[in-house]
PDB file of C-alpha atoms in Angstrom:
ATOM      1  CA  UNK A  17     -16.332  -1.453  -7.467  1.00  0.00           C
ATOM      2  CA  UNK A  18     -20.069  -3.231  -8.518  1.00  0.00           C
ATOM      3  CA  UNK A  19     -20.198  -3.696 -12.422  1.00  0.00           C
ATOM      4  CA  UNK A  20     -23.332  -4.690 -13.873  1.00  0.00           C
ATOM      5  CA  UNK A  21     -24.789  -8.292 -13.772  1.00  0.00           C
ATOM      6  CA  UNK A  22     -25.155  -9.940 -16.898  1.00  0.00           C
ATOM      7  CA  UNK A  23     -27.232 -12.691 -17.443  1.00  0.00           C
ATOM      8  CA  UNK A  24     -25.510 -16.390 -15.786  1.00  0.00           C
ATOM      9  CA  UNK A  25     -28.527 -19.351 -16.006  1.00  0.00           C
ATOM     10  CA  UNK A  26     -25.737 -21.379 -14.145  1.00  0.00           C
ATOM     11  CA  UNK A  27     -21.771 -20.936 -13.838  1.00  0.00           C
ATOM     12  CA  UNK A  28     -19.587 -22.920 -16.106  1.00  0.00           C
ATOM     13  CA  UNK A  29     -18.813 -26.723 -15.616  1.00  0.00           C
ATOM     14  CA  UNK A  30     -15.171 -27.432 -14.527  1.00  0.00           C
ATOM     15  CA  UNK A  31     -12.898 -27.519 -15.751  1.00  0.00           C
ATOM     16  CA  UNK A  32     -13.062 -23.542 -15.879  1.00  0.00           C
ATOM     17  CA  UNK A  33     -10.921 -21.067 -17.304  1.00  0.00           C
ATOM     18  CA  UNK A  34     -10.265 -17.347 -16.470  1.00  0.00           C
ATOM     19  CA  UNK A  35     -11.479 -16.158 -19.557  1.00  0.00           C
ATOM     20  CA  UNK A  36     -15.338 -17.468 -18.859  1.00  0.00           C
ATOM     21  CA  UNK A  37     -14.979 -15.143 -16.143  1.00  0.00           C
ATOM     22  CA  UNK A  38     -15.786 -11.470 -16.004  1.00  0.00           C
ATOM     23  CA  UNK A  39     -15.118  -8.850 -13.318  1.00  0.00           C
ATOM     24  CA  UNK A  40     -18.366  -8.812 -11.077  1.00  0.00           C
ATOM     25  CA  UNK A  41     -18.908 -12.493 -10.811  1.00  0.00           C
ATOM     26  CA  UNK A  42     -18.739 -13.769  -7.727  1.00  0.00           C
ATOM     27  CA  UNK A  43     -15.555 -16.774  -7.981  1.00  0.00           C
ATOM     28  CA  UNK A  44     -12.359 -16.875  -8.298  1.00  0.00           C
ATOM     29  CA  UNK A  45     -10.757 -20.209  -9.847  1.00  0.00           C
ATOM     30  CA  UNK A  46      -8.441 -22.822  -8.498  1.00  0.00           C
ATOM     31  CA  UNK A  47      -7.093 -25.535 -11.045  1.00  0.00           C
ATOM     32  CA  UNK A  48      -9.881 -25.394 -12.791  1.00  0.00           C
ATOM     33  CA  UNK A  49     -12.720 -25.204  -9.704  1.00  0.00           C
ATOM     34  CA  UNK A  50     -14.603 -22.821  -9.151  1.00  0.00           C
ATOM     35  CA  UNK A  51     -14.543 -21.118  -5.850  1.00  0.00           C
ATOM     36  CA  UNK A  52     -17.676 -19.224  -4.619  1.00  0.00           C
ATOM     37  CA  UNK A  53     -16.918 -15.310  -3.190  1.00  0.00           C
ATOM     38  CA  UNK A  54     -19.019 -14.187  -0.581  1.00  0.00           C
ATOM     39  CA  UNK A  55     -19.337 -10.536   0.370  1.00  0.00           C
ATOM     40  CA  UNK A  56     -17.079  -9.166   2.893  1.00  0.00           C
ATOM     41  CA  UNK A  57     -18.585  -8.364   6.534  1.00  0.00           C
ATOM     42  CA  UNK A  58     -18.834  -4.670   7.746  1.00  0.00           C
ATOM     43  CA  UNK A  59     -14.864  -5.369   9.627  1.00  0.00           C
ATOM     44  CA  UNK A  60     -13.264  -6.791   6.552  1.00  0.00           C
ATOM     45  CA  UNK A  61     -14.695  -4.266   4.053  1.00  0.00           C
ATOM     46  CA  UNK A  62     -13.274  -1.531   7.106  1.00  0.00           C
ATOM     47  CA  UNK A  63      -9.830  -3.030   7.075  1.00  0.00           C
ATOM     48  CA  UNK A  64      -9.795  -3.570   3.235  1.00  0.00           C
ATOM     49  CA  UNK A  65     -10.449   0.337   3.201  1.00  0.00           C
ATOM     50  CA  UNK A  66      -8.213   1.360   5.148  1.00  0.00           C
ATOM     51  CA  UNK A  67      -5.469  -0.967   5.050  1.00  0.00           C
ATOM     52  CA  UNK A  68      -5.490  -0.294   1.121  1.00  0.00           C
ATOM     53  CA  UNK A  69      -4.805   2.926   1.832  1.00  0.00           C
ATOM     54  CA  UNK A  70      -1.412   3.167   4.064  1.00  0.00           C
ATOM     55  CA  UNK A  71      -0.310   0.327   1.245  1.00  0.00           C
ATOM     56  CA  UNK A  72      -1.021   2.630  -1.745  1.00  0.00           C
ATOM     57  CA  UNK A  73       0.355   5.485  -0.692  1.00  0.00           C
ATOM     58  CA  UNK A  74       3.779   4.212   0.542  1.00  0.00           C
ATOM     59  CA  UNK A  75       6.396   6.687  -1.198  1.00  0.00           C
ATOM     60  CA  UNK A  76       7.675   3.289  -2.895  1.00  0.00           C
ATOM     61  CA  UNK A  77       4.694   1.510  -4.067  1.00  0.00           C
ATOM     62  CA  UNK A  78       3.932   2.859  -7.830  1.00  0.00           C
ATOM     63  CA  UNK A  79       0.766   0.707  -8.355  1.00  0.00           C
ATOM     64  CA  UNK A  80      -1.885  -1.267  -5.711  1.00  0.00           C
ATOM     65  CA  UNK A  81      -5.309  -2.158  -5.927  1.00  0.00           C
ATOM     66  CA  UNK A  82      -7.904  -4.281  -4.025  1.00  0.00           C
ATOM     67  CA  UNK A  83      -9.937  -7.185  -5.425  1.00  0.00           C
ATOM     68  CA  UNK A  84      -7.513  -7.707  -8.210  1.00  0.00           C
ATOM     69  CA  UNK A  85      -8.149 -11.048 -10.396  1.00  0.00           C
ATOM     70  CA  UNK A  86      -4.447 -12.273 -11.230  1.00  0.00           C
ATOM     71  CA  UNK A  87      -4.650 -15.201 -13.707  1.00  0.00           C
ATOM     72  CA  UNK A  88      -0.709 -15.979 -15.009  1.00  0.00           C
ATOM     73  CA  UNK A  89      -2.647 -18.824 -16.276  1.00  0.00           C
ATOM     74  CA  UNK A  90      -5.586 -20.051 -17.800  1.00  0.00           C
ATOM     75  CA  UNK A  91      -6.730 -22.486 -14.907  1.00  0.00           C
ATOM     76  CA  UNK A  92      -6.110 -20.389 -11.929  1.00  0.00           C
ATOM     77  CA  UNK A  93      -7.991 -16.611 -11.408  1.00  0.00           C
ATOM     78  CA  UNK A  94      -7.220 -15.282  -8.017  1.00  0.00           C
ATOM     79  CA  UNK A  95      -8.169 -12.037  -6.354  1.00  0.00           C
ATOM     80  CA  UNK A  96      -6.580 -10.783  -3.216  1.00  0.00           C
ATOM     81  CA  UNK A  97      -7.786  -8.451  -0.709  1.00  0.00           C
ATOM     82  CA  UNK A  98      -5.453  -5.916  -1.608  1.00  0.00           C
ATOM     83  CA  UNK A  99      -2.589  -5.758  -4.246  1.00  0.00           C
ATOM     84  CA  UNK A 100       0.609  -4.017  -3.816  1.00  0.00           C
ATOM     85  CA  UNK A 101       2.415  -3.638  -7.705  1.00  0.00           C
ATOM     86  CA  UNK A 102       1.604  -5.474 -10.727  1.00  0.00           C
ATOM     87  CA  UNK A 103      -1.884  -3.350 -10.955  1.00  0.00           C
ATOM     88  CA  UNK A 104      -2.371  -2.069 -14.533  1.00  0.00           C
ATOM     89  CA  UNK A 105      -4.844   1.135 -15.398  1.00  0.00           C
ATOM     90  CA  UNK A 106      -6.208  -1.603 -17.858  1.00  0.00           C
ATOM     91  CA  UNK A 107      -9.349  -4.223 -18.066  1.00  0.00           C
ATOM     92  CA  UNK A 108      -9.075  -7.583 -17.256  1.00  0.00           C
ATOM     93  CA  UNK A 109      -7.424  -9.562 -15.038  1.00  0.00           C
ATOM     94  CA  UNK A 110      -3.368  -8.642 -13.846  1.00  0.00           C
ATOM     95  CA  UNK A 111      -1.003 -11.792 -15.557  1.00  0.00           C
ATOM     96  CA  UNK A 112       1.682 -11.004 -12.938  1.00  0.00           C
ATOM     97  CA  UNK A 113       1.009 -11.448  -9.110  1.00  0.00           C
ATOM     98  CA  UNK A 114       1.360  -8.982  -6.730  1.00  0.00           C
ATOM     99  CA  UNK A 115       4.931  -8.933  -4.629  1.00  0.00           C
ATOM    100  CA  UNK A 116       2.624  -8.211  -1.425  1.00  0.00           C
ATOM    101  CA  UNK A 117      -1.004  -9.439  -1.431  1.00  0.00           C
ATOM    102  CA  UNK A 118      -3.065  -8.921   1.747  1.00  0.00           C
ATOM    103  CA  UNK A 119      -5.752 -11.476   2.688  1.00  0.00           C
ATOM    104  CA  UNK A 120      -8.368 -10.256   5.683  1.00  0.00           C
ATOM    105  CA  UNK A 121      -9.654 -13.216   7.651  1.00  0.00           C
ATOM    106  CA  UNK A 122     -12.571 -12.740  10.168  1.00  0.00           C
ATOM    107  CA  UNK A 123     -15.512 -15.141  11.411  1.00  0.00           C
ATOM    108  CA  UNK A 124     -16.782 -17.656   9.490  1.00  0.00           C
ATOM    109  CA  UNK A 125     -12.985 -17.859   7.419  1.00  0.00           C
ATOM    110  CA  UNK A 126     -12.823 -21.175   5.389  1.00  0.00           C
ATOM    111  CA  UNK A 127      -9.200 -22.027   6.480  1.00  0.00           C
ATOM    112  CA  UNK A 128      -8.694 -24.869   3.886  1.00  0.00           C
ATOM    113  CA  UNK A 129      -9.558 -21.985   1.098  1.00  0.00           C
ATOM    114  CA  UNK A 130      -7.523 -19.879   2.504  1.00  0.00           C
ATOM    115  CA  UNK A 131      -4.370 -22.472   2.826  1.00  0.00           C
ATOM    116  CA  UNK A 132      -5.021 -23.002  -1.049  1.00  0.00           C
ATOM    117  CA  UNK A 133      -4.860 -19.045  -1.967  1.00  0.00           C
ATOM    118  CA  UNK A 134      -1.928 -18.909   0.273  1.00  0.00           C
ATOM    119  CA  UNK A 135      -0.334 -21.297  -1.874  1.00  0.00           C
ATOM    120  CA  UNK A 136      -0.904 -20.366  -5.137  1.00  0.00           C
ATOM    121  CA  UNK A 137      -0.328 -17.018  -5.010  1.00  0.00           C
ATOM    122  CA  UNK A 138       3.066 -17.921  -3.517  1.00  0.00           C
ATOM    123  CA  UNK A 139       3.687 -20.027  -6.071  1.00  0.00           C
ATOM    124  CA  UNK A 140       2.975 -17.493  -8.527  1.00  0.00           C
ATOM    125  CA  UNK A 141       5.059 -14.892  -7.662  1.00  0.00           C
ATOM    126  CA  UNK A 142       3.571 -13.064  -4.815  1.00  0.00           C
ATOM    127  CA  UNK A 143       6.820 -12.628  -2.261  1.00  0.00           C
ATOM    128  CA  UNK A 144       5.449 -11.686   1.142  1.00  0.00           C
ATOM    129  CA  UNK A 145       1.157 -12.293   2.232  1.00  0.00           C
ATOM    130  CA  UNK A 146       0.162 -11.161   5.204  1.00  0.00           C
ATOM    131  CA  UNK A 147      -3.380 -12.518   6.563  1.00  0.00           C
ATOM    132  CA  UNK A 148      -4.975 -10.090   8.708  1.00  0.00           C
ATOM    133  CA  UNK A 149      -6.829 -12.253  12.106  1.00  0.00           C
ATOM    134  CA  UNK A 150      -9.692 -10.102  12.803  1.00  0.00           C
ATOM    135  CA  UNK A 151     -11.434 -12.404  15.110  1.00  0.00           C
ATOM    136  CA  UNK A 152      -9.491 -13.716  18.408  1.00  0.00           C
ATOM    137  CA  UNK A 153      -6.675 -11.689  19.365  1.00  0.00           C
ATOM    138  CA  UNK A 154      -5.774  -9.125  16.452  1.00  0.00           C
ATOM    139  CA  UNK A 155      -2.526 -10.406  14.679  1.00  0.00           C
ATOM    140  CA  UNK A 156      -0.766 -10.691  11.820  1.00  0.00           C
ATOM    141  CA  UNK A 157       0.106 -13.836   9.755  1.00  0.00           C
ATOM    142  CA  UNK A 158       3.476 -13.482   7.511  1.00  0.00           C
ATOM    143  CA  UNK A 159       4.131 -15.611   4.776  1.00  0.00           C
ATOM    144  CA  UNK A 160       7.076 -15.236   2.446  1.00  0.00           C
ATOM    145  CA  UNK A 161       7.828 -16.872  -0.541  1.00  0.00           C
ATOM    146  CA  UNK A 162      10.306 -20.273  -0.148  1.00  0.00           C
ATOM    147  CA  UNK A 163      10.027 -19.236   3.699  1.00  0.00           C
ATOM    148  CA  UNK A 164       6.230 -20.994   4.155  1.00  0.00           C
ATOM    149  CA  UNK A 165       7.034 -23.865   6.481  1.00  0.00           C
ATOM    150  CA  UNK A 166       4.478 -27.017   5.966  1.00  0.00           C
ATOM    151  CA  UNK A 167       3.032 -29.125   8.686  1.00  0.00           C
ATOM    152  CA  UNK A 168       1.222 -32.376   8.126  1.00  0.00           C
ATOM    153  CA  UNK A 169      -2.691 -31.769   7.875  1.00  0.00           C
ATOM    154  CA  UNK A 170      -5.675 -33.597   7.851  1.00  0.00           C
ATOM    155  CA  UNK A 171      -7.193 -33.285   4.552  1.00  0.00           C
ATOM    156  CA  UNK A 172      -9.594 -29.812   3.555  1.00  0.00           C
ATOM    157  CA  UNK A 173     -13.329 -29.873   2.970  1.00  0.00           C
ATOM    158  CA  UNK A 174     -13.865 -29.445  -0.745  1.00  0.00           C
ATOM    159  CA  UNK A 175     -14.696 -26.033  -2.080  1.00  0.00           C
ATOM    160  CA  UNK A 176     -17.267 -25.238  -3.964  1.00  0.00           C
ATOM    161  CA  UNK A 177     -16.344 -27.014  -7.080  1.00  0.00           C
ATOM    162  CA  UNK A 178     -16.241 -30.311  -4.877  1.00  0.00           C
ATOM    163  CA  UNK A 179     -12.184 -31.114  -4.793  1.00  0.00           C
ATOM    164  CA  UNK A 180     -10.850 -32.804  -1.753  1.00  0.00           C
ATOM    165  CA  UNK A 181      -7.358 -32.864  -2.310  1.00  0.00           C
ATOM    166  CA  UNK A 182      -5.034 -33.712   0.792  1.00  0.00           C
ATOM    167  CA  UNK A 183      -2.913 -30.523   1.065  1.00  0.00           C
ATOM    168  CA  UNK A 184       0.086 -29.730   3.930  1.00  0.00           C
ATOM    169  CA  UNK A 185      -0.643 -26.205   6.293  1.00  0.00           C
ATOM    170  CA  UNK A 186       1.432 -23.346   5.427  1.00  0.00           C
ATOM    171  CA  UNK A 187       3.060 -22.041   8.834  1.00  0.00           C
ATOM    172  CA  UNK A 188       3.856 -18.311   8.602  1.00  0.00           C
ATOM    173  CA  UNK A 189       7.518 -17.797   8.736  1.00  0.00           C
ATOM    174  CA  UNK A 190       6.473 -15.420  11.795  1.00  0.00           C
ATOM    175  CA  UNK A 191       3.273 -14.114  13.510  1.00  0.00           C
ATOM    176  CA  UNK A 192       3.181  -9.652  14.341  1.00  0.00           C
ATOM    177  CA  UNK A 193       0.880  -7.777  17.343  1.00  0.00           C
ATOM    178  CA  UNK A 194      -0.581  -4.741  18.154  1.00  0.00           C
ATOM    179  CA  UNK A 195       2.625  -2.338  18.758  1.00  0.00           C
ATOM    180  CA  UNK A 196       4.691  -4.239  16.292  1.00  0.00           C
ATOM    181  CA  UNK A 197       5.734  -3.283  12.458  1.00  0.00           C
ATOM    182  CA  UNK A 198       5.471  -5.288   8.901  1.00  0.00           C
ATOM    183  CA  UNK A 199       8.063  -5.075   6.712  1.00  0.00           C
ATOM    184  CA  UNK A 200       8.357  -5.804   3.050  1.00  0.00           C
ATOM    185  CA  UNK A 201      11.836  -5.328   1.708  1.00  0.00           C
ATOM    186  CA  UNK A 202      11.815  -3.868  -1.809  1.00  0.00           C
ATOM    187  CA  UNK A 203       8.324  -3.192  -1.963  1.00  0.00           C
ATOM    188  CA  UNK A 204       7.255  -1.297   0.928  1.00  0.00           C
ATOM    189  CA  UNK A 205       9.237   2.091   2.018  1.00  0.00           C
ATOM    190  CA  UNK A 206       8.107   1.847   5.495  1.00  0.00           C
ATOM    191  CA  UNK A 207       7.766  -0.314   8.364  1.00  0.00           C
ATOM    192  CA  UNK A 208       3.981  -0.741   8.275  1.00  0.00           C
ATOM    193  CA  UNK A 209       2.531  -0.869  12.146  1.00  0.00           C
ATOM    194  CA  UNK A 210      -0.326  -3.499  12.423  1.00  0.00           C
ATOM    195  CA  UNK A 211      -2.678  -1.786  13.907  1.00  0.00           C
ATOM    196  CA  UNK A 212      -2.398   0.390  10.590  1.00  0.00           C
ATOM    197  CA  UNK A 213      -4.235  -2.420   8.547  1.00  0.00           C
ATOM    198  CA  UNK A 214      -7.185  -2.604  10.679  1.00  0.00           C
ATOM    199  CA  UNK A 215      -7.283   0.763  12.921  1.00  0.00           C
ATOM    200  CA  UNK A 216      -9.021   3.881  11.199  1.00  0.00           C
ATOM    201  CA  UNK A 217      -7.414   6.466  13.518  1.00  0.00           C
ATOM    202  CA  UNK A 218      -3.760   4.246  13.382  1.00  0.00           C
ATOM    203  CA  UNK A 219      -4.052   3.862   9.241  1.00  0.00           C
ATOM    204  CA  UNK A 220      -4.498   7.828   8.935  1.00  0.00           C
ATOM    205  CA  UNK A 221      -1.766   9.019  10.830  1.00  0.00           C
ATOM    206  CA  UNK A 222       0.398   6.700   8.620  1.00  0.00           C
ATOM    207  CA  UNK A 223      -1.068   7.785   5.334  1.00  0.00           C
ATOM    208  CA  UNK A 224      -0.503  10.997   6.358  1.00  0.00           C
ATOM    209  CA  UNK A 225       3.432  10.530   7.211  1.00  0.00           C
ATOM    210  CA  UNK A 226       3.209   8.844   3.459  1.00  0.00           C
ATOM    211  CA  UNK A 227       1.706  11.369   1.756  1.00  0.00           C
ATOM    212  CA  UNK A 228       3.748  13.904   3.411  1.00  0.00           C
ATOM    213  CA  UNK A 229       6.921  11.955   2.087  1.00  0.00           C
ATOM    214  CA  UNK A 230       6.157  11.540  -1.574  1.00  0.00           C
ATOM    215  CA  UNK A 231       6.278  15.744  -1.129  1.00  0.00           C
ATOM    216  CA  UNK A 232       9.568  15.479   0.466  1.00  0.00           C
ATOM    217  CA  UNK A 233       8.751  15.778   3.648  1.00  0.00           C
ATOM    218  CA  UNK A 234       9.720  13.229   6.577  1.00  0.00           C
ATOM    219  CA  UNK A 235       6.652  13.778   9.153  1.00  0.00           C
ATOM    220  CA  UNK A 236       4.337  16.096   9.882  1.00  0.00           C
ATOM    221  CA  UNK A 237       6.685  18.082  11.831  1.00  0.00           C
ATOM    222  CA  UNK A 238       9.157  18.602   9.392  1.00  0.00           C
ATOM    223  CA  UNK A 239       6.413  20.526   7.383  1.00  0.00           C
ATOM    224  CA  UNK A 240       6.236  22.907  10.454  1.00  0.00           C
ATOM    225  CA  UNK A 241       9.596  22.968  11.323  1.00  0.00           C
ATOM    226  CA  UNK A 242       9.640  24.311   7.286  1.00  0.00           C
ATOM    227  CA  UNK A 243       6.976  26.216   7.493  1.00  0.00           C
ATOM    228  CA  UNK A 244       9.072  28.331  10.338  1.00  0.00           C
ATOM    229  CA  UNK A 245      12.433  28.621   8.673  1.00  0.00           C
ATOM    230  CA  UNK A 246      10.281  29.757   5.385  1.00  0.00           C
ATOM    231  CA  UNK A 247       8.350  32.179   7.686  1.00  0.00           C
ATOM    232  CA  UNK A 248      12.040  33.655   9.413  1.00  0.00           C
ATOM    233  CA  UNK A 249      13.279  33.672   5.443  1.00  0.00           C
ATOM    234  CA  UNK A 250      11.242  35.679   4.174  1.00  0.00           C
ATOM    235  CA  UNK A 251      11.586  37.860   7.063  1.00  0.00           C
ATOM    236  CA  UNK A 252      14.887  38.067   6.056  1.00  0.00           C
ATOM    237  CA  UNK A 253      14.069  39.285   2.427  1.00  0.00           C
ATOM    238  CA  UNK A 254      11.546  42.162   3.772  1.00  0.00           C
ATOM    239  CA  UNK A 255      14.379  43.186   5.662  1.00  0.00           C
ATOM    240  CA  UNK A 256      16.643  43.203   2.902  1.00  0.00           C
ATOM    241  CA  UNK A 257      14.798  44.780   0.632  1.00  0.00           C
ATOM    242  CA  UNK A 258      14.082  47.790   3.194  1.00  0.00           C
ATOM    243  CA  UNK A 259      17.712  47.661   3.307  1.00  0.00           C
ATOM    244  CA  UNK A 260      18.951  48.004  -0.038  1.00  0.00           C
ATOM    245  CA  UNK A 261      16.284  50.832  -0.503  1.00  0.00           C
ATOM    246  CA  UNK A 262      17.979  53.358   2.330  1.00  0.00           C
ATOM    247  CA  UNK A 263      21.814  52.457   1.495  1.00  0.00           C
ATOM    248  CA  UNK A 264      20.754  53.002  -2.603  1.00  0.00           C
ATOM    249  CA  UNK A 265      21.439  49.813  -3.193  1.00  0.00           C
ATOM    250  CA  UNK A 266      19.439  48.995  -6.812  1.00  0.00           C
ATOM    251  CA  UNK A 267      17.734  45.313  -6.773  1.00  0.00           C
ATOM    252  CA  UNK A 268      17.756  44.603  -9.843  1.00  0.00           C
ATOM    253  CA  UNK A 269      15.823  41.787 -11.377  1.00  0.00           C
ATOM    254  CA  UNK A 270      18.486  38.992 -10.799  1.00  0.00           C
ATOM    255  CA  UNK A 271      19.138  40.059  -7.431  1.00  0.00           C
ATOM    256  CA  UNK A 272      15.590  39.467  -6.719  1.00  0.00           C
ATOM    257  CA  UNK A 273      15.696  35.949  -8.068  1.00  0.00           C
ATOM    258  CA  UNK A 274      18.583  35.626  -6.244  1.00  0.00           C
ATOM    259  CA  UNK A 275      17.319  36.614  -2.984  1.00  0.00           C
ATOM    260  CA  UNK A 276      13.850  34.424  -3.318  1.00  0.00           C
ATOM    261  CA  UNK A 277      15.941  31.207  -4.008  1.00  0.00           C
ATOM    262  CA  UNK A 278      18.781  31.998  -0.756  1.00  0.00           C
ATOM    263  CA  UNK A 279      17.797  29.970   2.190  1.00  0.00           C
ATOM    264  CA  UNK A 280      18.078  31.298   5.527  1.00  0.00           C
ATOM    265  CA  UNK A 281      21.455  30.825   6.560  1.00  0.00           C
ATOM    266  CA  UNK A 282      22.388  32.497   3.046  1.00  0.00           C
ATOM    267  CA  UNK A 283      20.033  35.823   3.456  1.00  0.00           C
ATOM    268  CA  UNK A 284      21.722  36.404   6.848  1.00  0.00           C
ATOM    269  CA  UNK A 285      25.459  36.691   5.454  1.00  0.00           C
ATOM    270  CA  UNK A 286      24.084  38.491   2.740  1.00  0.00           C
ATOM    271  CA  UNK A 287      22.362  40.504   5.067  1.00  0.00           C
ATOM    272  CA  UNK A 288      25.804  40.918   7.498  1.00  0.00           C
ATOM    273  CA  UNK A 289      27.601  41.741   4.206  1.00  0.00           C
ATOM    274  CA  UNK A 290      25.756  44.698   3.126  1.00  0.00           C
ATOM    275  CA  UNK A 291      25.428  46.147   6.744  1.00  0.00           C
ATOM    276  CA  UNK A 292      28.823  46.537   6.776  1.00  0.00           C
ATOM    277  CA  UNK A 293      30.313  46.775   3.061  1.00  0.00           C
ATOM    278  CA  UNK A 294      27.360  49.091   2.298  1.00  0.00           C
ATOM    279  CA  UNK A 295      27.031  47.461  -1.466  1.00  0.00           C
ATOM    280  CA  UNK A 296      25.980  44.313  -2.651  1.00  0.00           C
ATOM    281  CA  UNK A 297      28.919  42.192  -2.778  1.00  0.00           C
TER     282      UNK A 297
END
């Protein structure tokens, strides 16, 4: 979503705080730093798209969003790729964090940044964060709250509010390919497949089997498989009807309710019955 630019001569002096910042400028804030935005390149803004997509429509996931600014307090604003829960139909920024945030990391990536957002949002309440590698071999990086192992590091380059703060690496607590599935326990439904996040063709067949199950359906071929026992049903009820009209057998309105709510296996012992009681038991 672009909002309209309002006049900015320069951005604030840190320290900063999330409410001298409004939705279109390009930062988000770490303790008090600024921390410049950039655009996202024609793959990210793909897998953003699409990845948003399988996560929002996941028969258990009430609320997600993408470039959501979560500030739970005054010297931190940070916005992940995509949200999963905690997204409001309100302005301003979310106060809760997301229990999955997804972070898409291609060429270019600033890997001390993204150690810090890693961090923080773990430490504010986001429970699983999967970075998607776009560049390199196409993987997944899982990190879990209280699970993030730490390995010694050589201190980050500053960002762009000049910090250079020695910091230990977050190790995912596991790394998921091509042909294997995410899981997020209590937030997610579904095993999410990882070519789903980044894949147009592989993110539509799983909206599809998402959307198809918030109608109470479990695949695509349960719809058909419905479709055909509806089709035989109301087979079934022509039948009966043509029935009931040569043995003088009155339908009367509540036997025609009750024959348009009988499933299949009901209409054919009602069906039996008649044929050889010759009433409507």
């Amino acid at each position: 979503m672009r909002y309209p630019r309002h006049p900015m001569s320069a951005p604030p002096r840190p320290p900063v705080t999330a409410d001298q910042l409004r939705p279109g400028d390009p930062y988000e804030l770490s303790e008090g730093q600024l921390v410049e935005c950039l655009p996202t390149g024609e793959r990210g803004g793909r897998g953003n798209l699409v990845g948003g997509s399988v996560l929002d429509t996941d028969p258990a996931v009430e609320s997600a969003g993408v470039d959501v600014g979560v500030s739970p307090r005054p010297d931190v604003l940070r916005a992940p790729d995509i949200s999963v829960g905690n997204v409001g139909d309100k302005p301003g920024w979310a106060s809760a964090a997301p229990p999955l945030a997804v972070e898409y990391a291609d060429t270019g990536q600033d890997e001390a940044e993204l150690q810090r957002k890693i961090g923080e949002l773990l430490s504010m309440g986001t429970r699983f964060l999967w970075v998607v590698r776009l560049s390199g071999a196409r993987r997944v990086e899982v990190y879990e709250a209280g699970a993030a192992d730490r390995e010694p590091s050589s201190p980050p380059g500053p960002p762009s509010g000049g910090r250079a703060l020695r910091r230990p690496r977050l190790r995912p607590s596991r790394v998921v390919y091509p042909g294997e599935l995410l899981e997020a326990p209590g937030v997610l439904k579904n095993p999410v497949p990882v070519e789903a996040l980044y894949d147009r063709e592989a993110a539509h067949e799983v909206t599809l089997r998402n959307l198809l199950q918030r109608k109470g359906y479990e695949s695509l071929d349960a719809v058909r498989a419905s479709g055909r026992e509806e089709g035989r049903a109301e087979g079934l009820r022509a039948g009966l009807r043509d029935l009931c009209e040569l043995l003088a057998i009155e339908l009367s309105p509540e036997r025609e309710a009750a024959l348009e709510a009988m499933k299949e296996a009901d209409l054919l012992a009602l069906r039996d019955r008649i044929k050889r009681e010759r009433r409507w038991a």
